[in-house]
JSON list of C-alpha atoms in Angstrom, two decimals:
[
{"chain": "H", "resi": 17, "resn": "GLN", "atom": "CA", "xyz": [124.41, 89.41, 128.84]},
{"chain": "H", "resi": 18, "resn": "ILE", "atom": "CA", "xyz": [121.12, 88.54, 127.15]},
{"chain": "H", "resi": 19, "resn": "GLN", "atom": "CA", "xyz": [121.62, 87.23, 123.61]},
{"chain": "H", "resi": 20, "resn": "ASP", "atom": "CA", "xyz": [118.28, 85.56, 122.84]},
{"chain": "H", "resi": 21, "resn": "LEU", "atom": "CA", "xyz": [114.74, 86.98, 123.15]},
{"chain": "H", "resi": 22, "resn": "THR", "atom": "CA", "xyz": [112.65, 83.85, 122.62]},
{"chain": "H", "resi": 23, "resn": "PHE", "atom": "CA", "xyz": [111.45, 84.08, 126.24]},
{"chain": "H", "resi": 24, "resn": "LEU", "atom": "CA", "xyz": [109.31, 87.09, 125.19]},
{"chain": "H", "resi": 25, "resn": "ILE", "atom": "CA", "xyz": [107.26, 85.14, 122.67]},
{"chain": "H", "resi": 26, "resn": "LYS", "atom": "CA", "xyz": [104.11, 85.02, 124.86]},
{"chain": "H", "resi": 27, "resn": "ASN", "atom": "CA", "xyz": [104.28, 88.54, 126.32]},
{"chain": "H", "resi": 28, "resn": "TYR", "atom": "CA", "xyz": [101.75, 90.30, 124.10]},
{"chain": "H", "resi": 29, "resn": "SER", "atom": "CA", "xyz": [100.66, 93.08, 126.46]},
{"chain": "H", "resi": 30, "resn": "LEU", "atom": "CA", "xyz": [104.00, 94.67, 127.36]},
{"chain": "H", "resi": 31, "resn": "THR", "atom": "CA", "xyz": [104.05, 98.46, 127.15]},
{"chain": "H", "resi": 32, "resn": "GLU", "atom": "CA", "xyz": [107.64, 99.00, 128.32]},
{"chain": "H", "resi": 33, "resn": "LEU", "atom": "CA", "xyz": [110.72, 96.89, 127.59]},
{"chain": "H", "resi": 34, "resn": "TYR", "atom": "CA", "xyz": [114.27, 97.61, 128.73]},
{"chain": "H", "resi": 35, "resn": "LEU", "atom": "CA", "xyz": [116.84, 95.47, 126.92]},
{"chain": "H", "resi": 36, "resn": "ASN", "atom": "CA", "xyz": [119.74, 97.91, 126.99]},
{"chain": "H", "resi": 37, "resn": "ASN", "atom": "CA", "xyz": [123.29, 96.92, 128.02]},
{"chain": "H", "resi": 38, "resn": "ASN", "atom": "CA", "xyz": [123.12, 93.35, 126.72]},
{"chain": "H", "resi": 39, "resn": "GLU", "atom": "CA", "xyz": [124.69, 91.33, 123.90]},
{"chain": "H", "resi": 40, "resn": "LEU", "atom": "CA", "xyz": [121.86, 91.23, 121.35]},
{"chain": "H", "resi": 41, "resn": "THR", "atom": "CA", "xyz": [122.99, 90.85, 117.74]},
{"chain": "H", "resi": 42, "resn": "ASP", "atom": "CA", "xyz": [119.59, 90.30, 116.09]},
{"chain": "H", "resi": 43, "resn": "ILE", "atom": "CA", "xyz": [115.98, 90.85, 117.17]},
{"chain": "H", "resi": 44, "resn": "SER", "atom": "CA", "xyz": [114.28, 89.42, 114.04]},
{"chain": "H", "resi": 45, "resn": "GLY", "atom": "CA", "xyz": [111.09, 87.52, 114.90]},
{"chain": "H", "resi": 46, "resn": "ALA", "atom": "CA", "xyz": [111.31, 88.31, 118.62]},
{"chain": "H", "resi": 47, "resn": "LEU", "atom": "CA", "xyz": [109.50, 91.63, 119.11]},
{"chain": "H", "resi": 48, "resn": "LYS", "atom": "CA", "xyz": [107.09, 92.21, 116.24]},
{"chain": "H", "resi": 49, "resn": "HIS", "atom": "CA", "xyz": [104.17, 90.75, 118.21]},
{"chain": "H", "resi": 50, "resn": "LEU", "atom": "CA", "xyz": [104.45, 93.50, 120.86]},
{"chain": "H", "resi": 51, "resn": "CYS", "atom": "CA", "xyz": [101.92, 95.86, 119.28]},
{"chain": "H", "resi": 52, "resn": "SER", "atom": "CA", "xyz": [101.20, 97.63, 122.60]},
{"chain": "H", "resi": 53, "resn": "LEU", "atom": "CA", "xyz": [104.81, 98.58, 123.27]},
{"chain": "H", "resi": 54, "resn": "GLN", "atom": "CA", "xyz": [105.32, 102.30, 123.95]},
{"chain": "H", "resi": 55, "resn": "THR", "atom": "CA", "xyz": [108.88, 102.38, 125.30]},
{"chain": "H", "resi": 56, "resn": "LEU", "atom": "CA", "xyz": [111.77, 100.25, 124.01]},
{"chain": "H", "resi": 57, "resn": "PHE", "atom": "CA", "xyz": [115.39, 100.53, 125.11]},
{"chain": "H", "resi": 58, "resn": "LEU", "atom": "CA", "xyz": [117.88, 98.60, 122.94]},
{"chain": "H", "resi": 59, "resn": "HIS", "atom": "CA", "xyz": [120.92, 100.82, 123.33]},
{"chain": "H", "resi": 60, "resn": "ASN", "atom": "CA", "xyz": [124.37, 99.43, 124.05]},
{"chain": "H", "resi": 61, "resn": "ASN", "atom": "CA", "xyz": [123.92, 96.11, 122.26]},
{"chain": "H", "resi": 62, "resn": "GLU", "atom": "CA", "xyz": [125.49, 94.55, 119.14]},
{"chain": "H", "resi": 63, "resn": "LEU", "atom": "CA", "xyz": [122.73, 95.19, 116.59]},
{"chain": "H", "resi": 64, "resn": "LYS", "atom": "CA", "xyz": [124.37, 95.57, 113.18]},
{"chain": "H", "resi": 65, "resn": "LYS", "atom": "CA", "xyz": [121.64, 95.46, 110.51]},
{"chain": "H", "resi": 66, "resn": "LEU", "atom": "CA", "xyz": [119.56, 98.63, 110.45]},
{"chain": "H", "resi": 67, "resn": "ASP", "atom": "CA", "xyz": [116.96, 97.48, 107.90]},
{"chain": "H", "resi": 68, "resn": "LYS", "atom": "CA", "xyz": [116.24, 94.18, 109.70]},
{"chain": "H", "resi": 69, "resn": "THR", "atom": "CA", "xyz": [115.97, 95.91, 113.07]},
{"chain": "H", "resi": 70, "resn": "VAL", "atom": "CA", "xyz": [113.57, 98.57, 111.81]},
{"chain": "H", "resi": 71, "resn": "LYS", "atom": "CA", "xyz": [111.51, 95.97, 109.95]},
{"chain": "H", "resi": 72, "resn": "GLU", "atom": "CA", "xyz": [110.98, 94.13, 113.24]},
{"chain": "H", "resi": 73, "resn": "LEU", "atom": "CA", "xyz": [109.66, 97.32, 114.88]},
{"chain": "H", "resi": 74, "resn": "LYS", "atom": "CA", "xyz": [107.35, 98.50, 112.08]},
{"chain": "H", "resi": 75, "resn": "GLY", "atom": "CA", "xyz": [104.24, 96.89, 113.59]},
{"chain": "H", "resi": 76, "resn": "MET", "atom": "CA", "xyz": [104.60, 98.80, 116.86]},
{"chain": "H", "resi": 77, "resn": "ILE", "atom": "CA", "xyz": [102.11, 101.56, 116.11]},
{"chain": "H", "resi": 78, "resn": "SER", "atom": "CA", "xyz": [102.11, 102.74, 119.76]},
{"chain": "H", "resi": 79, "resn": "LEU", "atom": "CA", "xyz": [105.89, 103.04, 120.06]},
{"chain": "H", "resi": 80, "resn": "LYS", "atom": "CA", "xyz": [106.79, 106.54, 121.29]},
{"chain": "H", "resi": 81, "resn": "THR", "atom": "CA", "xyz": [110.24, 106.21, 122.87]},
{"chain": "H", "resi": 82, "resn": "LEU", "atom": "CA", "xyz": [113.08, 104.27, 121.25]},
{"chain": "H", "resi": 83, "resn": "ASN", "atom": "CA", "xyz": [116.77, 103.99, 122.04]},
{"chain": "H", "resi": 84, "resn": "LEU", "atom": "CA", "xyz": [119.16, 102.38, 119.56]},
{"chain": "H", "resi": 85, "resn": "PHE", "atom": "CA", "xyz": [122.35, 104.32, 120.16]},
{"chain": "H", "resi": 86, "resn": "GLN", "atom": "CA", "xyz": [125.64, 102.55, 120.98]},
{"chain": "H", "resi": 87, "resn": "ASN", "atom": "CA", "xyz": [124.84, 99.83, 118.45]},
{"chain": "H", "resi": 88, "resn": "PRO", "atom": "CA", "xyz": [126.90, 99.29, 115.26]},
{"chain": "H", "resi": 89, "resn": "LEU", "atom": "CA", "xyz": [123.82, 100.16, 113.17]},
{"chain": "H", "resi": 90, "resn": "ALA", "atom": "CA", "xyz": [123.77, 103.67, 114.66]},
{"chain": "H", "resi": 91, "resn": "TYR", "atom": "CA", "xyz": [126.92, 104.50, 112.69]},
{"chain": "H", "resi": 92, "resn": "ASP", "atom": "CA", "xyz": [125.03, 104.32, 109.40]},
{"chain": "H", "resi": 93, "resn": "PRO", "atom": "CA", "xyz": [125.14, 107.89, 107.98]},
{"chain": "H", "resi": 94, "resn": "ASP", "atom": "CA", "xyz": [121.37, 107.88, 107.40]},
{"chain": "H", "resi": 95, "resn": "TYR", "atom": "CA", "xyz": [120.50, 105.98, 110.57]},
{"chain": "H", "resi": 96, "resn": "ARG", "atom": "CA", "xyz": [118.37, 108.60, 112.34]},
{"chain": "H", "resi": 97, "resn": "LEU", "atom": "CA", "xyz": [116.41, 109.74, 109.27]},
{"chain": "H", "resi": 98, "resn": "TYR", "atom": "CA", "xyz": [115.82, 106.14, 108.20]},
{"chain": "H", "resi": 99, "resn": "VAL", "atom": "CA", "xyz": [114.34, 105.25, 111.60]},
{"chain": "H", "resi": 100, "resn": "ILE", "atom": "CA", "xyz": [112.21, 108.42, 111.67]},
{"chain": "H", "resi": 101, "resn": "TYR", "atom": "CA", "xyz": [110.71, 107.66, 108.25]},
{"chain": "H", "resi": 102, "resn": "PHE", "atom": "CA", "xyz": [109.90, 103.98, 108.78]},
{"chain": "H", "resi": 103, "resn": "LEU", "atom": "CA", "xyz": [108.79, 104.34, 112.42]},
{"chain": "H", "resi": 104, "resn": "PRO", "atom": "CA", "xyz": [106.57, 107.46, 112.25]},
{"chain": "H", "resi": 105, "resn": "SER", "atom": "CA", "xyz": [105.02, 106.91, 115.70]},
{"chain": "H", "resi": 106, "resn": "VAL", "atom": "CA", "xyz": [108.37, 107.43, 117.46]},
{"chain": "H", "resi": 107, "resn": "GLN", "atom": "CA", "xyz": [108.55, 110.85, 119.10]},
{"chain": "H", "resi": 108, "resn": "LEU", "atom": "CA", "xyz": [111.70, 110.46, 121.19]},
{"chain": "H", "resi": 109, "resn": "LEU", "atom": "CA", "xyz": [114.63, 108.75, 119.46]},
{"chain": "H", "resi": 110, "resn": "ASP", "atom": "CA", "xyz": [117.89, 108.25, 121.34]},
{"chain": "H", "resi": 111, "resn": "ARG", "atom": "CA", "xyz": [116.84, 110.75, 124.02]},
{"chain": "H", "resi": 112, "resn": "LYS", "atom": "CA", "xyz": [116.23, 113.44, 121.43]},
{"chain": "H", "resi": 113, "resn": "LEU", "atom": "CA", "xyz": [112.84, 114.71, 120.25]},
{"chain": "H", "resi": 114, "resn": "VAL", "atom": "CA", "xyz": [111.97, 114.10, 116.60]},
{"chain": "H", "resi": 115, "resn": "THR", "atom": "CA", "xyz": [111.30, 117.44, 114.89]},
{"chain": "H", "resi": 116, "resn": "PRO", "atom": "CA", "xyz": [108.95, 118.21, 111.97]},
{"chain": "H", "resi": 117, "resn": "ARG", "atom": "CA", "xyz": [111.99, 119.29, 109.95]},
{"chain": "H", "resi": 118, "resn": "GLU", "atom": "CA", "xyz": [113.60, 115.89, 110.47]},
{"chain": "H", "resi": 119, "resn": "ARG", "atom": "CA", "xyz": [110.42, 114.15, 109.31]},
{"chain": "H", "resi": 120, "resn": "GLU", "atom": "CA", "xyz": [110.35, 116.30, 106.17]},
{"chain": "H", "resi": 121, "resn": "THR", "atom": "CA", "xyz": [114.02, 115.60, 105.45]},
{"chain": "H", "resi": 122, "resn": "ALA", "atom": "CA", "xyz": [113.46, 111.89, 106.04]},
{"chain": "H", "resi": 123, "resn": "LEU", "atom": "CA", "xyz": [110.60, 111.89, 103.53]},
{"chain": "H", "resi": 124, "resn": "HIS", "atom": "CA", "xyz": [112.76, 113.59, 100.87]},
{"chain": "H", "resi": 125, "resn": "LEU", "atom": "CA", "xyz": [115.60, 111.19, 101.58]},
{"chain": "H", "resi": 126, "resn": "CYS", "atom": "CA", "xyz": [113.78, 107.85, 101.69]},
{"chain": "H", "resi": 127, "resn": "ASN", "atom": "CA", "xyz": [110.78, 108.49, 99.42]},
{"chain": "H", "resi": 128, "resn": "PRO", "atom": "CA", "xyz": [111.50, 111.38, 96.99]},
{"chain": "H", "resi": 129, "resn": "LYS", "atom": "CA", "xyz": [108.63, 110.38, 94.66]},
{"chain": "H", "resi": 130, "resn": "ARG", "atom": "CA", "xyz": [106.05, 110.70, 97.42]},
{"chain": "H", "resi": 131, "resn": "ALA", "atom": "CA", "xyz": [107.60, 114.00, 98.52]},
{"chain": "H", "resi": 132, "resn": "TRP", "atom": "CA", "xyz": [107.28, 115.35, 94.97]},
{"chain": "H", "resi": 133, "resn": "VAL", "atom": "CA", "xyz": [103.62, 114.28, 94.74]},
{"chain": "H", "resi": 134, "resn": "MET", "atom": "CA", "xyz": [102.80, 115.91, 98.07]},
{"chain": "H", "resi": 135, "resn": "GLN", "atom": "CA", "xyz": [104.41, 119.15, 96.89]},
{"chain": "H", "resi": 136, "resn": "SER", "atom": "CA", "xyz": [102.72, 119.24, 93.49]},
{"chain": "H", "resi": 137, "resn": "THR", "atom": "CA", "xyz": [99.17, 118.33, 94.52]},
{"chain": "H", "resi": 138, "resn": "ALA", "atom": "CA", "xyz": [96.64, 121.16, 94.59]},
{"chain": "H", "resi": 139, "resn": "PHE", "atom": "CA", "xyz": [95.20, 120.09, 97.95]},
{"chain": "H", "resi": 140, "resn": "GLY", "atom": "CA", "xyz": [98.43, 119.43, 99.82]},
{"chain": "H", "resi": 141, "resn": "LYS", "atom": "CA", "xyz": [101.09, 121.65, 101.27]},
{"chain": "H", "resi": 142, "resn": "ARG", "atom": "CA", "xyz": [102.57, 123.77, 98.50]},
{"chain": "H", "resi": 143, "resn": "ASP", "atom": "CA", "xyz": [106.33, 123.91, 98.54]},
{"chain": "H", "resi": 144, "resn": "THR", "atom": "CA", "xyz": [108.84, 125.10, 95.96]},
{"chain": "H", "resi": 145, "resn": "SER", "atom": "CA", "xyz": [111.54, 122.63, 96.98]},
{"chain": "H", "resi": 146, "resn": "LEU", "atom": "CA", "xyz": [112.10, 119.32, 95.26]},
{"chain": "H", "resi": 147, "resn": "GLY", "atom": "CA", "xyz": [113.80, 116.40, 97.01]},
{"chain": "H", "resi": 148, "resn": "THR", "atom": "CA", "xyz": [116.36, 114.32, 95.16]},
{"chain": "H", "resi": 149, "resn": "THR", "atom": "CA", "xyz": [118.74, 111.57, 96.12]},
{"chain": "H", "resi": 150, "resn": "VAL", "atom": "CA", "xyz": [122.20, 110.83, 94.88]},
{"chain": "H", "resi": 151, "resn": "GLY", "atom": "CA", "xyz": [123.46, 107.34, 94.13]},
{"chain": "H", "resi": 152, "resn": "SER", "atom": "CA", "xyz": [121.71, 104.08, 94.88]},
{"chain": "H", "resi": 153, "resn": "GLY", "atom": "CA", "xyz": [120.84, 102.01, 97.91]},
{"chain": "H", "resi": 154, "resn": "ARG", "atom": "CA", "xyz": [118.39, 102.37, 100.75]},
{"chain": "H", "resi": 155, "resn": "CYS", "atom": "CA", "xyz": [119.00, 106.04, 101.50]},
{"chain": "H", "resi": 156, "resn": "THR", "atom": "CA", "xyz": [121.94, 108.09, 100.40]},
{"chain": "H", "resi": 157, "resn": "GLN", "atom": "CA", "xyz": [122.63, 111.63, 101.55]},
{"chain": "H", "resi": 158, "resn": "PRO", "atom": "CA", "xyz": [119.95, 114.20, 102.49]},
{"chain": "H", "resi": 159, "resn": "ALA", "atom": "CA", "xyz": [118.47, 115.94, 99.49]},
{"chain": "H", "resi": 160, "resn": "ARG", "atom": "CA", "xyz": [119.45, 119.54, 98.87]},
{"chain": "H", "resi": 161, "resn": "ARG", "atom": "CA", "xyz": [116.51, 121.94, 98.92]},
{"chain": "H", "resi": 162, "resn": "LEU", "atom": "CA", "xyz": [115.93, 123.69, 95.63]},
{"chain": "H", "resi": 163, "resn": "ILE", "atom": "CA", "xyz": [114.97, 127.33, 95.45]},
{"chain": "H", "resi": 164, "resn": "MET", "atom": "CA", "xyz": [112.37, 128.31, 92.89]},
{"chain": "H", "resi": 165, "resn": "PRO", "atom": "CA", "xyz": [113.75, 130.56, 90.11]},
{"chain": "H", "resi": 166, "resn": "SER", "atom": "CA", "xyz": [113.51, 134.16, 91.28]},
{"chain": "H", "resi": 167, "resn": "VAL", "atom": "CA", "xyz": [111.65, 135.35, 88.16]},
{"chain": "H", "resi": 168, "resn": "LEU", "atom": "CA", "xyz": [108.70, 133.12, 89.03]},
{"chain": "H", "resi": 169, "resn": "LYS", "atom": "CA", "xyz": [108.59, 134.67, 92.49]},
{"chain": "H", "resi": 170, "resn": "TRP", "atom": "CA", "xyz": [108.38, 138.18, 91.00]},
{"chain": "H", "resi": 171, "resn": "PHE", "atom": "CA", "xyz": [105.46, 137.41, 88.72]},
{"chain": "H", "resi": 172, "resn": "GLY", "atom": "CA", "xyz": [103.55, 134.97, 90.94]},
{"chain": "H", "resi": 173, "resn": "ASN", "atom": "CA", "xyz": [100.90, 133.10, 88.94]},
{"chain": "H", "resi": 174, "resn": "VAL", "atom": "CA", "xyz": [100.59, 135.68, 86.15]},
{"chain": "H", "resi": 175, "resn": "GLN", "atom": "CA", "xyz": [101.48, 134.14, 82.81]},
{"chain": "H", "resi": 176, "resn": "VAL", "atom": "CA", "xyz": [103.30, 131.35, 84.57]},
{"chain": "H", "resi": 177, "resn": "MET", "atom": "CA", "xyz": [103.12, 129.10, 81.53]},
{"chain": "H", "resi": 178, "resn": "ASP", "atom": "CA", "xyz": [104.80, 131.70, 79.30]},
{"chain": "H", "resi": 179, "resn": "LEU", "atom": "CA", "xyz": [107.54, 132.16, 81.85]},
{"chain": "H", "resi": 180, "resn": "LEU", "atom": "CA", "xyz": [108.07, 128.43, 82.21]},
{"chain": "H", "resi": 181, "resn": "CYS", "atom": "CA", "xyz": [108.25, 127.98, 78.46]},
{"chain": "H", "resi": 182, "resn": "SER", "atom": "CA", "xyz": [110.85, 130.72, 78.23]},
{"chain": "H", "resi": 183, "resn": "PHE", "atom": "CA", "xyz": [112.83, 129.05, 81.02]},
{"chain": "H", "resi": 184, "resn": "CYS", "atom": "CA", "xyz": [112.73, 125.71, 79.20]},
{"chain": "H", "resi": 185, "resn": "ARG", "atom": "CA", "xyz": [114.53, 127.28, 76.24]},
{"chain": "H", "resi": 186, "resn": "VAL", "atom": "CA", "xyz": [117.35, 128.58, 78.43]},
{"chain": "H", "resi": 187, "resn": "PRO", "atom": "CA", "xyz": [120.07, 126.17, 79.58]},
{"chain": "H", "resi": 188, "resn": "PHE", "atom": "CA", "xyz": [120.41, 125.86, 83.37]},
{"chain": "H", "resi": 189, "resn": "GLU", "atom": "CA", "xyz": [123.62, 125.92, 85.33]},
{"chain": "H", "resi": 190, "resn": "ASP", "atom": "CA", "xyz": [122.10, 123.45, 87.79]},
{"chain": "H", "resi": 191, "resn": "PRO", "atom": "CA", "xyz": [120.25, 120.43, 86.28]},
{"chain": "H", "resi": 192, "resn": "GLU", "atom": "CA", "xyz": [117.98, 120.29, 89.34]},
{"chain": "H", "resi": 193, "resn": "ASP", "atom": "CA", "xyz": [116.55, 123.71, 88.42]},
{"chain": "H", "resi": 194, "resn": "ALA", "atom": "CA", "xyz": [115.53, 122.31, 85.04]},
{"chain": "H", "resi": 195, "resn": "VAL", "atom": "CA", "xyz": [113.80, 119.41, 86.76]},
{"chain": "H", "resi": 196, "resn": "LEU", "atom": "CA", "xyz": [111.89, 121.85, 88.99]},
{"chain": "H", "resi": 197, "resn": "VAL", "atom": "CA", "xyz": [110.72, 123.95, 86.05]},
{"chain": "H", "resi": 198, "resn": "ARG", "atom": "CA", "xyz": [109.56, 120.86, 84.19]},
{"chain": "H", "resi": 199, "resn": "ALA", "atom": "CA", "xyz": [107.64, 119.67, 87.26]},
{"chain": "H", "resi": 200, "resn": "MET", "atom": "CA", "xyz": [105.97, 123.08, 87.58]},
{"chain": "H", "resi": 201, "resn": "THR", "atom": "CA", "xyz": [104.95, 122.98, 83.92]},
{"chain": "H", "resi": 202, "resn": "ARG", "atom": "CA", "xyz": [103.36, 119.57, 84.29]},
{"chain": "H", "resi": 203, "resn": "SER", "atom": "CA", "xyz": [101.39, 120.59, 87.37]},
{"chain": "H", "resi": 204, "resn": "LEU", "atom": "CA", "xyz": [99.61, 123.42, 85.51]},
{"chain": "H", "resi": 205, "resn": "MET", "atom": "CA", "xyz": [96.22, 122.80, 83.84]},
{"chain": "H", "resi": 206, "resn": "GLU", "atom": "CA", "xyz": [94.48, 125.28, 81.56]},
{"chain": "H", "resi": 207, "resn": "PHE", "atom": "CA", "xyz": [90.84, 125.28, 80.40]},
{"chain": "H", "resi": 208, "resn": "SER", "atom": "CA", "xyz": [89.50, 127.61, 77.71]},
{"chain": "H", "resi": 209, "resn": "SER", "atom": "CA", "xyz": [85.90, 128.17, 76.58]},
{"chain": "H", "resi": 210, "resn": "VAL", "atom": "CA", "xyz": [84.38, 130.10, 73.67]},
{"chain": "H", "resi": 211, "resn": "ASP", "atom": "CA", "xyz": [80.80, 131.26, 73.03]},
{"chain": "H", "resi": 212, "resn": "TRP", "atom": "CA", "xyz": [80.19, 129.42, 69.75]},
{"chain": "H", "resi": 213, "resn": "ASN", "atom": "CA", "xyz": [77.00, 131.45, 69.10]},
{"chain": "H", "resi": 214, "resn": "LYS", "atom": "CA", "xyz": [79.25, 134.41, 68.34]},
{"chain": "H", "resi": 215, "resn": "VAL", "atom": "CA", "xyz": [81.52, 132.51, 65.96]},
{"chain": "H", "resi": 216, "resn": "ASP", "atom": "CA", "xyz": [80.84, 133.06, 62.24]},
{"chain": "H", "resi": 217, "resn": "THR", "atom": "CA", "xyz": [80.13, 130.09, 60.01]},
{"chain": "H", "resi": 218, "resn": "CYS", "atom": "CA", "xyz": [82.15, 129.45, 56.86]},
{"chain": "H", "resi": 219, "resn": "GLN", "atom": "CA", "xyz": [79.46, 131.02, 54.66]},
{"chain": "H", "resi": 220, "resn": "GLU", "atom": "CA", "xyz": [79.31, 134.15, 56.85]},
{"chain": "H", "resi": 221, "resn": "ARG", "atom": "CA", "xyz": [83.06, 134.56, 56.69]},
{"chain": "H", "resi": 222, "resn": "TRP", "atom": "CA", "xyz": [82.99, 134.36, 52.87]},
{"chain": "H", "resi": 223, "resn": "LEU", "atom": "CA", "xyz": [80.32, 137.07, 52.62]},
{"chain": "H", "resi": 224, "resn": "LYS", "atom": "CA", "xyz": [82.11, 139.48, 54.96]},
{"chain": "H", "resi": 225, "resn": "ASP", "atom": "CA", "xyz": [84.42, 142.08, 53.48]},
{"chain": "H", "resi": 226, "resn": "LYS", "atom": "CA", "xyz": [85.97, 143.19, 56.79]},
{"chain": "H", "resi": 227, "resn": "ALA", "atom": "CA", "xyz": [88.60, 141.46, 58.83]},
{"chain": "H", "resi": 228, "resn": "GLU", "atom": "CA", "xyz": [87.51, 139.00, 61.48]},
{"chain": "H", "resi": 229, "resn": "GLU", "atom": "CA", "xyz": [87.39, 140.19, 65.08]},
{"chain": "H", "resi": 230, "resn": "PRO", "atom": "CA", "xyz": [89.29, 138.11, 67.66]},
{"chain": "H", "resi": 231, "resn": "LEU", "atom": "CA", "xyz": [87.20, 135.59, 69.55]},
{"chain": "H", "resi": 232, "resn": "GLU", "atom": "CA", "xyz": [86.20, 136.23, 73.15]},
{"chain": "H", "resi": 233, "resn": "LYS", "atom": "CA", "xyz": [87.90, 133.35, 74.94]},
{"chain": "H", "resi": 234, "resn": "LEU", "atom": "CA", "xyz": [87.73, 132.67, 78.67]},
{"chain": "H", "resi": 235, "resn": "THR", "atom": "CA", "xyz": [90.77, 130.87, 80.03]},
{"chain": "H", "resi": 236, "resn": "VAL", "atom": "CA", "xyz": [91.10, 129.47, 83.55]},
{"chain": "H", "resi": 237, "resn": "GLN", "atom": "CA", "xyz": [94.28, 127.97, 84.98]},
{"chain": "H", "resi": 238, "resn": "PHE", "atom": "CA", "xyz": [94.51, 125.44, 87.83]},
{"chain": "H", "resi": 239, "resn": "ARG", "atom": "CA", "xyz": [97.59, 124.29, 89.68]}
]
C-alpha cells in the first residue's frame, strides 16, 4: 500500500526497483535521481498521467526493463509507442520485447519532422514512406505508410525531375501522395557545367552564317 516514495531520495545506486502492486498515483520528483536503474516494476498502481511519468524516467539511460501495465495511463491509445520513443533504452516493456518496427512507428508518430529528415538525407536510411499525424496533441494515431508512385519505381533515378514535374501538374486522389512528390522534388540537387572555351563570343556569333551548335553540358544530380 505504498503511496509515497520520498524514502528513496538517498538511494542513488539502485539497479533494480520493484514497486508493483501498490497505491502510487504520482512518481514526480521521486525517481529521476536513479540513473543506474536497469529494472523498474511499477505495474498495478494508480499512475494516471503518462507524460509526467515518462518525464520522470527520461534520465534513466540504463533502464532496460520497465513495467507500467495495469495503471490508468496504460489505457492511453498511444501509450506503448509514446514510452518507446521517449525511453529509447528500454528493451522490454510490459513483458514484451520492443521491436525495431515499433521504434520506427513511434518515431513517425511522435516526431514526424525528424522522421522525414532521416528519410530524405543522402547519408541516412533511404525510405519512400512519409510519416504524418492526424489532429493535435501529444501523439495521435499511428501514421499511415505512403507508397511511392509506381511510375517512379519503373524509371528509378532516370529523369526523375521530369517525372516529378509531370506529377506535380496532375491532381492526386490522396493529398499525402502530393506531399511525398513535393518532398522528393526538394531533395534533388542538380549541378551543370559548361566548357566556356568552346562557347562563341558575341562577335563570333555575328560573323557566323551557320546555325549555332548545342553546347556540351555536363549535368550531375545528387539526392
